[in-house]
Tab-separated table of C-alpha atoms and ligand atoms in Angstrom:
chain	number	residue	atom	x	y	z
B	18	MET	CA	18.477	3.127	-13.569
B	19	GLY	CA	15.097	1.848	-14.685
B	20	THR	CA	13.682	-1.565	-15.556
B	21	TRP	CA	12.583	-2.839	-18.961
B	22	ILE	CA	10.161	-5.741	-19.184
B	23	VAL	CA	10.398	-6.864	-22.799
B	24	ASN	CA	8.940	-9.411	-25.247
B	25	GLY	CA	5.725	-9.987	-23.327
B	26	GLN	CA	2.096	-9.504	-24.198
B	27	ILE	CA	0.610	-6.555	-22.340
B	28	LEU	CA	-3.062	-6.576	-21.574
B	29	ASP	CA	-5.042	-4.800	-18.959
B	30	GLY	CA	-8.674	-4.896	-18.064
B	31	GLU	CA	-9.175	-1.353	-19.246
B	32	ASN	CA	-7.413	-0.760	-22.516
B	33	ASN	CA	-7.346	-4.106	-24.320
B	34	ARG	CA	-4.050	-2.821	-25.609
B	35	VAL	CA	-1.672	-5.234	-27.219
B	36	ALA	CA	1.886	-4.129	-26.556
B	37	LYS	CA	5.092	-5.949	-25.804
B	38	SER	CA	7.306	-3.971	-23.490
B	39	VAL	CA	7.093	-1.644	-20.559
B	40	PHE	CA	9.690	0.659	-19.017
B	41	ILE	CA	9.607	1.385	-15.314
B	42	GLU	CA	11.323	4.288	-13.624
B	43	ASN	CA	11.035	5.479	-10.021
B	44	GLY	CA	8.395	2.879	-9.285
B	45	ARG	CA	6.090	4.089	-12.036
B	46	ILE	CA	5.336	3.108	-15.596
B	47	ALA	CA	7.325	5.462	-17.796
B	48	LYS	CA	6.756	3.979	-21.266
B	49	ILE	CA	4.724	1.313	-23.002
B	50	VAL	CA	6.105	0.129	-26.334
B	51	ASP	CA	4.075	-1.740	-28.922
B	52	GLY	CA	6.909	-3.391	-30.815
B	53	GLU	CA	10.473	-4.522	-30.210
B	54	VAL	CA	12.798	-2.483	-28.010
B	55	ALA	CA	16.258	-1.822	-29.450
B	56	VAL	CA	19.039	-3.357	-27.369
B	57	LYS	CA	20.790	-0.027	-27.069
B	58	ASP	CA	17.694	1.464	-25.442
B	59	THR	CA	17.849	-1.072	-22.666
B	60	GLU	CA	21.524	-0.509	-21.876
B	61	GLY	CA	22.180	0.636	-18.353
B	62	HIS	CA	18.792	-0.640	-17.189
B	63	GLU	CA	17.625	-3.799	-15.544
B	64	LEU	CA	16.111	-6.189	-18.102
B	65	ILE	CA	13.334	-8.704	-17.551
B	66	ASP	CA	12.582	-11.010	-20.450
B	67	ALA	CA	8.869	-11.772	-20.466
B	68	ALA	CA	8.895	-13.956	-23.570
B	69	GLY	CA	5.756	-16.090	-23.637
B	70	GLN	CA	4.274	-14.258	-20.661
B	71	LEU	CA	1.291	-12.040	-20.138
B	72	ILE	CA	2.134	-8.669	-18.585
B	73	ALA	CA	-0.899	-7.555	-16.564
B	74	PRO	CA	-1.705	-5.061	-13.811
B	75	GLY	CA	-1.160	-6.505	-10.337
B	76	LEU	CA	-4.360	-8.158	-9.126
B	77	ILE	CA	-6.432	-6.556	-6.365
B	78	ASP	CA	-8.219	-8.616	-3.689
B	79	MET	CA	-10.659	-6.676	-1.529
B	80	HIS	CA	-11.536	-9.500	0.900
B	81	VAL	CA	-8.793	-11.394	2.721
B	82	HIS	CA	-7.999	-12.616	6.218
B	83	LEU	CA	-4.374	-12.115	7.276
B	84	ARG	CA	-5.021	-13.261	10.877
B	85	GLU	CA	-2.542	-10.881	12.473
B	86	PRO	CA	-2.712	-9.839	15.277
B	87	GLY	CA	-3.839	-12.793	17.340
B	88	PHE	CA	-4.023	-15.845	15.102
B	89	GLU	CA	-0.434	-16.042	13.887
B	90	HIS	CA	-0.597	-19.847	13.860
B	91	LYS	CA	-3.039	-19.559	10.929
B	92	GLU	CA	-1.262	-16.788	8.969
B	93	THR	CA	0.806	-13.662	9.473
B	94	ILE	CA	1.094	-10.474	7.488
B	95	ALA	CA	4.489	-11.790	6.316
B	96	THR	CA	3.174	-15.157	5.083
B	97	GLY	CA	-0.177	-13.839	3.865
B	98	THR	CA	1.371	-11.134	1.701
B	99	ARG	CA	3.851	-13.658	0.258
B	100	SER	CA	0.975	-15.950	-0.591
B	101	ALA	CA	-0.808	-12.996	-2.196
B	102	ALA	CA	2.254	-12.055	-4.246
B	103	ARG	CA	2.587	-15.650	-5.473
B	104	GLY	CA	-1.028	-15.461	-6.603
B	105	GLY	CA	-0.328	-12.276	-8.572
B	106	PHE	CA	-1.946	-9.859	-6.101
B	107	THR	CA	-0.293	-6.515	-5.412
B	108	THR	CA	-3.036	-4.894	-3.314
B	109	ILE	CA	-5.109	-6.709	-0.691
B	110	ALA	CA	-7.699	-5.495	1.814
B	111	CYS	CA	-7.603	-7.281	5.155
B	112	MET	CA	-10.629	-8.082	7.273
B	113	PRO	CA	-10.767	-6.903	10.890
B	114	ASN	CA	-11.751	-10.195	12.597
B	115	THR	CA	-8.351	-10.545	14.227
B	116	ARG	CA	-7.638	-10.629	18.002
B	117	PRO	CA	-7.901	-7.880	19.058
B	118	VAL	CA	-10.266	-6.971	16.244
B	119	ILE	CA	-9.382	-3.860	14.244
B	120	ASP	CA	-11.696	-1.495	16.118
B	121	THR	CA	-9.238	1.068	17.498
B	122	PRO	CA	-6.648	3.396	15.925
B	123	GLU	CA	-3.940	1.474	17.851
B	124	THR	CA	-4.763	-1.805	16.128
B	125	VAL	CA	-5.003	-0.083	12.746
B	126	LYS	CA	-1.535	1.315	13.364
B	127	TYR	CA	-0.241	-2.110	14.422
B	128	VAL	CA	-1.445	-3.661	11.160
B	129	LEU	CA	-0.149	-0.818	9.002
B	130	ASP	CA	3.256	-0.884	10.724
B	131	LYS	CA	3.521	-4.670	10.313
B	132	ALA	CA	2.487	-4.419	6.682
B	133	GLU	CA	5.166	-1.791	6.161
B	134	SER	CA	7.945	-3.724	7.894
B	135	GLU	CA	7.042	-7.338	7.050
B	136	GLY	CA	4.520	-7.256	4.201
B	137	ILE	CA	5.514	-7.373	0.537
B	138	VAL	CA	2.305	-6.163	-1.136
B	139	ARG	CA	0.023	-3.205	-0.412
B	140	VAL	CA	-2.259	-3.890	2.557
B	141	LEU	CA	-5.432	-1.874	3.138
B	142	PRO	CA	-7.055	-2.500	6.512
B	143	TYR	CA	-10.786	-2.519	7.075
B	144	GLY	CA	-12.066	-1.145	10.375
B	145	CYS	CA	-14.882	-2.749	12.384
B	146	ILE	CA	-18.418	-1.416	12.272
B	147	THR	CA	-19.042	-2.349	15.924
B	148	ASP	CA	-16.811	-2.645	18.990
B	149	ASN	CA	-15.389	-6.157	19.155
B	150	GLN	CA	-17.732	-7.054	16.290
B	151	LEU	CA	-20.372	-7.671	18.920
B	152	GLY	CA	-23.051	-5.569	17.254
B	153	ARG	CA	-23.679	-3.454	20.390
B	154	GLU	CA	-21.838	-0.134	19.923
B	155	LEU	CA	-20.521	1.534	16.814
B	156	THR	CA	-16.779	2.092	16.667
B	157	ASP	CA	-15.338	5.605	16.343
B	158	PHE	CA	-15.526	5.851	12.534
B	159	ALA	CA	-13.776	9.221	12.314
B	160	ALA	CA	-10.858	8.046	14.463
B	161	LEU	CA	-10.514	4.820	12.458
B	162	LYS	CA	-10.609	6.746	9.198
B	163	GLU	CA	-7.959	9.090	10.523
B	164	ALA	CA	-5.831	6.062	11.500
B	165	GLY	CA	-5.965	4.729	7.947
B	166	VAL	CA	-8.903	2.378	7.338
B	167	PHE	CA	-10.614	2.746	3.953
B	168	ALA	CA	-13.985	1.122	4.738
B	169	PHE	CA	-15.992	-0.447	7.563
B	170	THR	CA	-17.102	-4.051	7.986
B	171	ASP	CA	-17.812	-6.649	10.676
B	172	ASP	CA	-16.913	-9.448	8.257
B	173	GLY	CA	-17.125	-12.863	9.841
B	174	VAL	CA	-20.492	-11.972	11.344
B	175	GLY	CA	-23.545	-10.063	10.180
B	176	VAL	CA	-24.690	-6.846	11.857
B	177	GLN	CA	-27.894	-8.200	13.382
B	178	SER	CA	-29.677	-4.973	14.288
B	179	ALA	CA	-31.201	-2.968	11.449
B	180	GLN	CA	-31.000	0.195	13.554
B	181	MET	CA	-27.287	-0.399	14.183
B	182	MET	CA	-26.702	-0.871	10.472
B	183	LYS	CA	-28.671	2.255	9.626
B	184	ASP	CA	-26.663	4.290	12.144
B	185	ALA	CA	-23.426	2.860	10.723
B	186	MET	CA	-24.452	3.787	7.192
B	187	THR	CA	-25.462	7.294	8.219
B	188	LYS	CA	-22.110	7.873	9.892
B	189	ALA	CA	-20.083	6.279	7.092
B	190	ALA	CA	-21.950	8.300	4.453
B	191	ALA	CA	-21.092	11.522	6.282
B	192	LEU	CA	-17.415	10.539	6.147
B	193	GLY	CA	-17.624	9.402	2.515
B	194	MET	CA	-16.694	5.832	3.475
B	195	PRO	CA	-18.193	2.542	2.247
B	196	VAL	CA	-20.006	0.030	4.467
B	197	VAL	CA	-19.078	-3.517	3.512
B	198	ALA	CA	-21.346	-6.279	4.767
B	199	HIS	CA	-21.072	-9.925	5.633
B	200	CYS	CA	-24.744	-10.756	5.207
B	201	GLU	CA	-26.017	-13.342	7.644
B	202	ASP	CA	-29.115	-13.298	9.802
B	203	ASN	CA	-28.398	-15.313	12.930
B	204	THR	CA	-32.036	-16.008	13.655
B	205	LEU	CA	-32.116	-18.189	10.539
B	206	VAL	CA	-28.760	-19.920	10.928
B	207	VAL	CA	-28.951	-22.732	13.409
B	208	GLY	CA	-25.365	-23.809	13.790
B	209	ALA	CA	-25.206	-25.470	10.398
B	210	ALA	CA	-22.004	-26.167	8.467
B	211	VAL	CA	-23.329	-26.495	4.908
B	212	THR	CA	-26.107	-25.075	2.776
B	213	GLU	CA	-29.654	-26.380	2.735
B	214	GLY	CA	-29.504	-28.737	-0.240
B	215	ALA	CA	-28.590	-32.161	-1.551
B	216	PHE	CA	-25.460	-32.627	0.576
B	217	ALA	CA	-27.202	-31.682	3.826
B	218	ARG	CA	-30.111	-34.014	3.049
B	219	LYS	CA	-27.838	-36.911	2.149
B	220	HIS	CA	-25.844	-36.602	5.360
B	221	GLY	CA	-28.760	-35.722	7.608
B	222	LEU	CA	-27.309	-32.304	8.435
B	223	LYS	CA	-29.035	-29.037	9.208
B	224	GLY	CA	-28.592	-26.563	6.381
B	225	ILE	CA	-27.872	-22.829	6.167
B	226	PRO	CA	-30.805	-21.379	4.188
B	227	ASN	CA	-30.264	-18.936	1.322
B	228	GLU	CA	-32.530	-16.430	3.061
B	229	SER	CA	-30.073	-15.952	5.912
B	230	GLU	CA	-27.855	-14.113	3.425
B	231	ALA	CA	-30.498	-12.518	1.217
B	232	ILE	CA	-32.563	-11.070	4.078
B	233	HIS	CA	-29.606	-8.920	5.100
B	234	VAL	CA	-28.917	-7.970	1.484
B	235	GLY	CA	-32.514	-6.815	1.063
B	236	ARG	CA	-32.614	-5.012	4.404
B	237	ASP	CA	-29.312	-3.262	3.760
B	238	ILE	CA	-30.282	-2.169	0.256
B	239	LEU	CA	-33.284	-0.371	1.744
B	240	LEU	CA	-31.045	1.210	4.377
B	241	ALA	CA	-28.494	2.209	1.729
B	242	GLU	CA	-31.266	3.848	-0.258
B	243	ALA	CA	-32.376	5.753	2.834
B	244	THR	CA	-28.891	6.861	3.905
B	245	GLY	CA	-27.154	7.313	0.551
B	246	VAL	CA	-24.098	5.344	1.666
B	247	HIS	CA	-21.941	3.277	-0.670
B	248	TYR	CA	-22.991	-0.233	0.365
B	249	HIS	CA	-20.872	-3.208	-0.711
B	250	VAL	CA	-22.066	-6.815	-0.347
B	251	CYS	CA	-19.455	-9.411	0.637
B	252	HIS	CA	-19.133	-12.859	-0.964
B	253	VAL	CA	-22.516	-13.115	-2.714
B	254	SER	CA	-23.551	-16.769	-2.879
B	255	THR	CA	-27.294	-16.988	-3.543
B	256	GLU	CA	-29.667	-16.476	-6.429
B	257	GLN	CA	-31.883	-14.297	-4.222
B	258	SER	CA	-29.016	-11.923	-3.337
B	259	VAL	CA	-28.091	-11.532	-7.009
B	260	ARG	CA	-31.701	-10.724	-7.833
B	261	LEU	CA	-31.961	-8.096	-5.085
B	262	ILE	CA	-28.673	-6.425	-6.054
B	263	ARG	CA	-29.627	-6.381	-9.734
B	264	GLN	CA	-32.898	-4.655	-8.896
B	265	ALA	CA	-31.184	-2.173	-6.553
B	266	LYS	CA	-28.725	-1.198	-9.267
B	267	GLN	CA	-31.576	-0.678	-11.699
B	268	LEU	CA	-33.108	1.698	-9.167
B	269	GLY	CA	-29.871	3.646	-8.930
B	270	ILE	CA	-29.074	2.688	-5.341
B	271	LYS	CA	-25.377	2.875	-4.594
B	272	VAL	CA	-24.674	-0.824	-4.140
B	273	THR	CA	-21.704	-2.911	-5.296
B	274	ALA	CA	-20.905	-6.585	-4.761
B	275	GLU	CA	-18.231	-9.262	-4.849
B	276	VAL	CA	-18.102	-13.005	-5.487
B	277	CYS	CA	-15.477	-15.665	-4.721
B	278	PRO	CA	-14.035	-18.212	-7.185
B	279	HIS	CA	-15.404	-21.125	-5.147
B	280	HIS	CA	-18.958	-19.827	-5.421
B	281	LEU	CA	-18.530	-19.663	-9.203
B	282	LEU	CA	-16.967	-23.106	-9.574
B	283	LEU	CA	-18.393	-25.423	-6.914
B	284	SER	CA	-21.804	-26.362	-5.600
B	285	ASP	CA	-22.856	-28.411	-2.577
B	286	GLU	CA	-23.245	-31.349	-4.939
B	287	ASP	CA	-19.479	-31.380	-5.487
B	288	ILE	CA	-18.644	-31.864	-1.791
B	289	PRO	CA	-17.037	-35.305	-1.649
B	290	GLY	CA	-17.732	-36.096	2.007
B	291	MET	CA	-17.395	-34.736	5.493
B	292	ASP	CA	-14.154	-32.907	4.637
B	293	ALA	CA	-13.799	-29.453	6.193
B	294	ASN	CA	-11.712	-28.200	3.264
B	295	TRP	CA	-15.117	-27.743	1.628
B	296	LYS	CA	-16.504	-25.702	4.509
B	297	MET	CA	-16.687	-21.954	4.258
B	298	ASN	CA	-19.140	-19.190	5.085
B	299	PRO	CA	-21.199	-18.512	3.062
B	300	PRO	CA	-21.277	-22.191	2.171
B	301	LEU	CA	-21.172	-23.783	-1.267
B	302	ARG	CA	-24.733	-23.397	-2.498
B	303	THR	CA	-26.832	-25.296	-5.049
B	304	PRO	CA	-26.056	-25.462	-8.792
B	305	LYS	CA	-28.872	-22.951	-9.380
B	306	ASP	CA	-27.137	-20.435	-7.118
B	307	VAL	CA	-23.787	-21.007	-8.837
B	308	LYS	CA	-25.419	-20.263	-12.183
B	309	ALA	CA	-26.996	-17.076	-10.797
B	310	CYS	CA	-23.653	-15.869	-9.400
B	311	ILE	CA	-21.930	-16.433	-12.753
B	312	GLU	CA	-24.703	-14.565	-14.563
B	313	GLY	CA	-24.524	-11.802	-11.962
B	314	LEU	CA	-20.820	-11.308	-12.542
B	315	GLU	CA	-21.262	-11.461	-16.298
B	316	ASP	CA	-24.032	-8.840	-16.459
B	317	GLY	CA	-22.333	-6.462	-14.012
B	318	THR	CA	-24.694	-7.050	-11.074
B	319	ILE	CA	-21.666	-8.365	-9.204
B	320	ASP	CA	-18.752	-6.007	-9.744
B	321	ILE	CA	-15.623	-7.825	-8.629
B	322	VAL	CA	-13.959	-11.117	-7.761
B	323	VAL	CA	-12.380	-11.562	-4.314
B	324	THR	CA	-10.828	-14.639	-2.714
B	325	ASP	CA	-12.030	-14.488	0.936
B	326	HIS	CA	-8.619	-16.044	1.650
B	327	ALA	CA	-9.302	-17.613	5.075
B	328	PRO	CA	-6.401	-19.729	6.308
B	329	HIS	CA	-6.816	-22.154	9.220
B	330	SER	CA	-4.372	-24.663	10.682
B	331	GLU	CA	-4.462	-28.331	9.727
B	332	GLU	CA	-5.390	-29.270	13.303
B	333	GLU	CA	-8.382	-26.935	13.219
B	334	LYS	CA	-9.571	-28.216	9.860
B	335	ALA	CA	-9.046	-31.846	10.943
B	336	LYS	CA	-11.937	-31.447	13.401
B	337	GLY	CA	-14.312	-32.413	10.624
B	338	MET	CA	-17.148	-30.793	8.713
B	339	GLU	CA	-19.277	-29.919	11.718
B	340	ALA	CA	-16.676	-28.722	14.239
B	341	ALA	CA	-13.967	-27.148	12.048
B	342	PRO	CA	-13.916	-23.382	11.446
B	343	PHE	CA	-15.306	-21.914	8.209
B	344	GLY	CA	-12.942	-20.812	5.454
B	345	ILE	CA	-10.597	-21.806	2.645
B	346	VAL	CA	-7.404	-20.232	1.325
B	347	GLY	CA	-7.627	-18.456	-1.995
B	348	PHE	CA	-4.666	-16.350	-3.087
B	349	GLU	CA	-2.592	-18.993	-4.818
B	350	THR	CA	-5.352	-20.566	-6.894
B	351	ALA	CA	-7.767	-17.734	-7.776
B	352	PHE	CA	-6.385	-16.570	-11.105
B	353	PRO	CA	-5.429	-20.002	-12.529
B	354	LEU	CA	-8.855	-21.381	-11.540
B	355	LEU	CA	-10.846	-18.660	-13.256
B	356	TYR	CA	-8.512	-18.462	-16.248
B	357	THR	CA	-8.692	-22.215	-16.844
B	358	LYS	CA	-12.392	-22.708	-16.157
B	359	PHE	CA	-13.843	-19.551	-17.733
B	360	VAL	CA	-11.309	-18.063	-20.170
B	361	LEU	CA	-9.829	-21.211	-21.696
B	362	THR	CA	-13.339	-22.629	-22.086
B	363	GLY	CA	-14.321	-19.579	-24.136
B	364	GLN	CA	-16.977	-18.281	-21.740
B	365	TRP	CA	-15.063	-15.101	-20.792
B	366	THR	CA	-12.370	-13.072	-22.456
B	367	LEU	CA	-9.088	-12.664	-20.627
B	368	GLN	CA	-9.789	-8.954	-20.538
B	369	PHE	CA	-13.094	-9.522	-18.745
B	370	LEU	CA	-11.391	-11.602	-16.055
B	371	LEU	CA	-8.589	-9.055	-15.591
B	372	ASP	CA	-11.116	-6.237	-15.432
B	373	ARG	CA	-12.981	-7.906	-12.529
B	374	MET	CA	-9.709	-8.459	-10.645
B	375	THR	CA	-7.976	-5.113	-11.326
B	376	VAL	CA	-9.826	-2.163	-12.855
B	377	LYS	CA	-13.222	-2.808	-11.233
B	378	PRO	CA	-12.012	-3.269	-7.640
B	379	ALA	CA	-10.001	-0.066	-8.036
B	380	GLU	CA	-13.086	1.703	-9.359
B	381	VAL	CA	-15.443	0.392	-6.671
B	382	PHE	CA	-13.147	1.465	-3.816
B	383	GLU	CA	-11.533	4.477	-5.543
B	384	LEU	CA	-8.004	3.085	-5.423
B	385	ASP	CA	-5.042	4.364	-7.396
B	386	TRP	CA	-3.943	0.988	-8.762
B	387	GLY	CA	-5.189	-1.663	-11.160
B	388	THR	CA	-4.264	-0.417	-14.607
B	389	LEU	CA	-1.174	-0.269	-16.779
B	390	LYS	CA	-0.789	3.232	-18.062
B	391	VAL	CA	2.019	5.720	-18.242
B	392	GLY	CA	2.337	7.454	-14.897
B	393	ALA	CA	0.624	4.687	-12.901
B	394	ALA	CA	2.404	2.815	-10.110
B	395	ALA	CA	4.312	-0.142	-11.571
B	396	ASP	CA	2.260	-2.858	-9.865
B	397	ILE	CA	2.643	-5.635	-12.390
B	398	VAL	CA	2.237	-9.387	-12.640
B	399	LEU	CA	3.761	-11.673	-15.257
B	400	ILE	CA	1.642	-14.741	-15.968
B	401	ASP	CA	2.460	-17.897	-17.887
B	402	LEU	CA	-0.744	-18.709	-19.754
B	403	GLU	CA	0.520	-21.965	-21.244
B	404	ALA	CA	2.145	-24.173	-18.635
B	405	GLU	CA	-0.176	-26.588	-16.883
B	406	LYS	CA	0.323	-27.467	-13.241
B	407	GLU	CA	-1.603	-29.232	-10.511
B	408	VAL	CA	-2.739	-27.400	-7.389
B	409	ASP	CA	-0.425	-28.643	-4.644
B	410	PRO	CA	-1.154	-27.120	-1.218
B	411	SER	CA	2.224	-28.258	0.103
B	412	GLU	CA	3.771	-25.598	-2.148
B	413	PHE	CA	1.611	-22.748	-0.819
B	414	LEU	CA	3.396	-19.793	0.748
B	415	SER	CA	0.337	-19.349	2.947
B	416	LYS	CA	0.386	-21.173	6.254
B	417	GLY	CA	-3.072	-22.427	5.302
B	418	ARG	CA	-3.419	-25.615	3.278
B	419	ASN	CA	-7.196	-25.642	3.439
B	420	THR	CA	-8.420	-25.800	-0.146
B	421	PRO	CA	-10.955	-27.947	-1.985
B	422	PHE	CA	-8.980	-27.537	-5.222
B	423	THR	CA	-6.113	-29.945	-4.494
B	424	GLY	CA	-5.037	-31.801	-7.645
B	425	TRP	CA	-6.894	-29.560	-10.112
B	426	LYS	CA	-4.860	-29.185	-13.324
B	427	LEU	CA	-4.723	-25.498	-14.204
B	428	LYS	CA	-3.073	-22.986	-16.508
B	429	GLY	CA	-2.445	-19.280	-15.932
B	430	TRP	CA	0.154	-19.353	-13.172
B	431	PRO	CA	1.812	-16.082	-12.138
B	432	THR	CA	5.602	-16.185	-12.455
B	433	GLN	CA	6.673	-12.784	-11.156
B	434	THR	CA	5.016	-10.015	-9.155
B	435	MET	CA	6.140	-6.396	-8.831
B	436	VAL	CA	4.954	-3.690	-6.479
B	437	ALA	CA	5.955	-0.121	-7.339
B	438	GLY	CA	8.540	-1.458	-9.773
B	439	ARG	CA	10.207	-3.775	-7.278
B	440	VAL	CA	10.104	-7.545	-7.802
B	441	VAL	CA	8.516	-8.906	-4.608
B	442	TRP	CA	8.076	-12.495	-5.724
B	443	SER	CA	9.505	-14.557	-8.493
B	444	GLU	CA	9.003	-18.229	-9.312
B	445	ALA	CA	12.081	-20.379	-8.499
Q	522	LIG	O1	-15.393	-18.800	5.544
Q	522	LIG	C1	-15.227	-17.788	6.216
Q	522	LIG	N1	-14.102	-17.588	6.912
Q	522	LIG	N2	-16.199	-16.865	6.265
Q	522	LIG	C2	-16.159	-15.822	7.076
Q	522	LIG	O2	-17.068	-15.046	7.088
Q	522	LIG	C3	-15.028	-15.650	8.015
Q	522	LIG	C4	-13.836	-16.336	7.522
Q	522	LIG	C5	-12.774	-16.492	8.560
Q	522	LIG	O3	-12.428	-15.527	9.223
Q	522	LIG	O4	-12.241	-17.613	8.696
Q	523	LIG	ZN1	-17.554	-12.995	5.460
């Protein structure tokens, strides 16, 4: 028995193909049909009526924090993957800043086993660049690769030593693996919670300068050029970083980059007060930086959109702007936010948005998913592009409620998510 999804509007980031129905067999896409499907053809198969819905490839998120092992009060692989599925994501890549951190084959195995037994979407673990993310010793890259990591990062902190980063890149390049960097120079960050800018001035706070990110971006681009590694920049937030990446790409250096919805939609001038739901790292920057990030994504300098889904408990976030941990949740708002604010306003096509959340992440990290074509895995999301709904954190499947987008009225809500042809989440 197979599954027919009928009466929808099929679009993927790659083909701009307008079709209506898709047939799934053995977890893969077996047929795509432009017009109506005769009732007799659907007999004996499961039938999903997608009338009024977009049928798109499952979204891919290459930067998420699932918190397990060690911080299960913030999120687990079970709750995080459910939150992802509700947001339309079918493949997510989890950051290694857990406890223990993902720096040994044993921890990689723990995460993969949990994802297999309790997760409902595909989970790709990152491995640490340095032991315990302390920046002192490189991890055993070959052993971590063997255990199943697809790339290396110390996300959460920057690799402070240039020599350490160069050694990491040399080793990763030899294994054909990407180095993915949280760019932050600790000699410039002085325990600040927000960016240098209007909000910091108004509240008499120290600010995180743009250079603390861009200095690492510039340094690492030079090291990537020297080592030939595939270097990927995490959550780009500043004009200077965009400029450096644009120039590096023009020079043919193998660099790719990502940006988060909040850095495309919010600046420090939008922060309403000392509310830690507006605190994340990198912080919300100035309107000039927001503009540069949007332009960077639009001209291909920045390749992909990621959420940096970073759940924290309400108690932790209640500590206030200065003491609370950095991070906001992202899975369950990312697509509706970008669809409503960039596609419905006419700035982007729907295909452009899908491309940056499906085809491009698959391309950048050489993944098998992200497009609807015959023979591909049936990772599919159905999205209602019409119904408008308010962001209500109390409905989130994530344990985290920490979002600055509460109450935003949005369209483009996923209604059903399938991984390998199996429905893993369905609205209601
Ligand atoms: O906002 C953030 N949250 N930025 C990071 O780099 C780490 C993350 C987390 O783990 O909470
Ligand atoms: Zn980070």
